[in-house]
Amino acid sequence: MAKTQINIRLDGDIAEMARQAAETRRIPVNEYVEQLIRNDNEHLRALFMATAQQTLDEFADLFDEIEATWRD
């Protein structure tokens, strides 16, 4: 996949924390940031899917009733 460059501004302390975290993992800072963003998005997607499934399970009977009225 093609890479796109973006610039971000961080407080000095945060930038140093990012550098240290990346160094600990032996990866470049940009890869570390990519991983953070990817993990955050995967977490949000999983949370959304779980909540959607819970809603479907909770209201399954109501959804079935509504669907039945559409078929009539």
mmCIF file of C-alpha atoms in Angstrom:
data_model
loop_
_atom_site.group_PDB
_atom_site.id
_atom_site.type_symbol
_atom_site.label_atom_id
_atom_site.label_comp_id
_atom_site.label_asym_id
_atom_site.label_seq_id
_atom_site.Cartn_x
_atom_site.Cartn_y
_atom_site.Cartn_z
ATOM 1 C CA MET A 1 0.000 0.000 0.000
ATOM 2 C CA ALA A 2 1.285 3.478 -0.808
ATOM 3 C CA LYS A 3 2.332 5.577 2.142
ATOM 4 C CA THR A 4 1.020 9.077 2.748
ATOM 5 C CA GLN A 5 2.987 11.536 4.776
ATOM 6 C CA ILE A 6 1.275 13.601 7.463
ATOM 7 C CA ASN A 7 2.772 15.935 9.999
ATOM 8 C CA ILE A 8 1.688 16.030 13.616
ATOM 9 C CA ARG A 9 2.759 18.287 16.430
ATOM 10 C CA LEU A 10 3.345 16.796 19.854
ATOM 11 C CA ASP A 11 4.455 18.228 23.155
ATOM 12 C CA GLY A 12 8.110 17.461 23.768
ATOM 13 C CA ASP A 13 7.308 15.006 26.545
ATOM 14 C CA ILE A 14 4.834 13.102 24.395
ATOM 15 C CA ALA A 15 7.240 13.006 21.461
ATOM 16 C CA GLU A 16 9.943 11.601 23.709
ATOM 17 C CA MET A 17 7.535 8.996 25.058
ATOM 18 C CA ALA A 18 6.732 7.960 21.477
ATOM 19 C CA ARG A 19 10.431 7.709 20.626
ATOM 20 C CA GLN A 20 11.154 5.620 23.710
ATOM 21 C CA ALA A 21 8.183 3.324 23.136
ATOM 22 C CA ALA A 22 9.217 2.778 19.514
ATOM 23 C CA GLU A 23 12.824 2.173 20.516
ATOM 24 C CA THR A 24 11.742 -0.380 23.125
ATOM 25 C CA ARG A 25 9.840 -2.225 20.399
ATOM 26 C CA ARG A 26 12.727 -1.759 17.955
ATOM 27 C CA ILE A 27 10.511 -0.133 15.356
ATOM 28 C CA PRO A 28 10.418 3.343 13.798
ATOM 29 C CA VAL A 29 8.183 5.943 15.450
ATOM 30 C CA ASN A 30 5.898 6.080 12.396
ATOM 31 C CA GLU A 31 5.316 2.319 12.632
ATOM 32 C CA TYR A 32 4.580 2.659 16.338
ATOM 33 C CA VAL A 33 1.990 5.357 15.596
ATOM 34 C CA GLU A 34 0.488 3.195 12.833
ATOM 35 C CA GLN A 35 0.099 0.344 15.319
ATOM 36 C CA LEU A 36 -1.567 2.610 17.874
ATOM 37 C CA ILE A 37 -4.062 3.894 15.311
ATOM 38 C CA ARG A 38 -4.761 0.425 13.923
ATOM 39 C CA ASN A 39 -5.258 -1.046 17.418
ATOM 40 C CA ASP A 40 -7.554 1.810 18.406
ATOM 41 C CA ASN A 41 -9.683 1.370 15.292
ATOM 42 C CA GLU A 42 -9.827 -2.414 15.690
ATOM 43 C CA HIS A 43 -10.917 -1.962 19.299
ATOM 44 C CA LEU A 44 -13.656 0.492 18.298
ATOM 45 C CA ARG A 45 -14.833 -1.812 15.489
ATOM 46 C CA ALA A 46 -14.993 -4.785 17.857
ATOM 47 C CA LEU A 47 -16.897 -2.713 20.407
ATOM 48 C CA PHE A 48 -19.350 -1.534 17.740
ATOM 49 C CA MET A 49 -19.912 -5.071 16.446
ATOM 50 C CA ALA A 50 -20.468 -6.442 19.961
ATOM 51 C CA THR A 51 -22.943 -3.672 20.750
ATOM 52 C CA ALA A 52 -24.752 -4.191 17.446
ATOM 53 C CA GLN A 53 -25.022 -7.928 18.139
ATOM 54 C CA GLN A 54 -26.284 -7.249 21.654
ATOM 55 C CA THR A 55 -28.947 -4.911 20.236
ATOM 56 C CA LEU A 56 -29.993 -7.485 17.645
ATOM 57 C CA ASP A 57 -30.218 -10.171 20.318
ATOM 58 C CA GLU A 58 -32.145 -7.951 22.714
ATOM 59 C CA PHE A 59 -34.686 -6.759 20.154
ATOM 60 C CA ALA A 60 -34.860 -9.847 17.930
ATOM 61 C CA ASP A 61 -38.532 -10.451 18.658
ATOM 62 C CA LEU A 62 -39.434 -6.844 17.862
ATOM 63 C CA PHE A 63 -37.441 -6.941 14.633
ATOM 64 C CA ASP A 64 -39.198 -10.173 13.666
ATOM 65 C CA GLU A 65 -42.607 -8.574 14.312
ATOM 66 C CA ILE A 66 -41.745 -5.523 12.217
ATOM 67 C CA GLU A 67 -40.412 -7.679 9.406
ATOM 68 C CA ALA A 68 -43.592 -9.776 9.476
ATOM 69 C CA THR A 69 -45.753 -6.662 9.058
ATOM 70 C CA TRP A 70 -43.740 -5.654 5.981
ATOM 71 C CA ARG A 71 -44.403 -9.012 4.361
ATOM 72 C CA ASP A 72 -48.162 -8.745 4.835
#
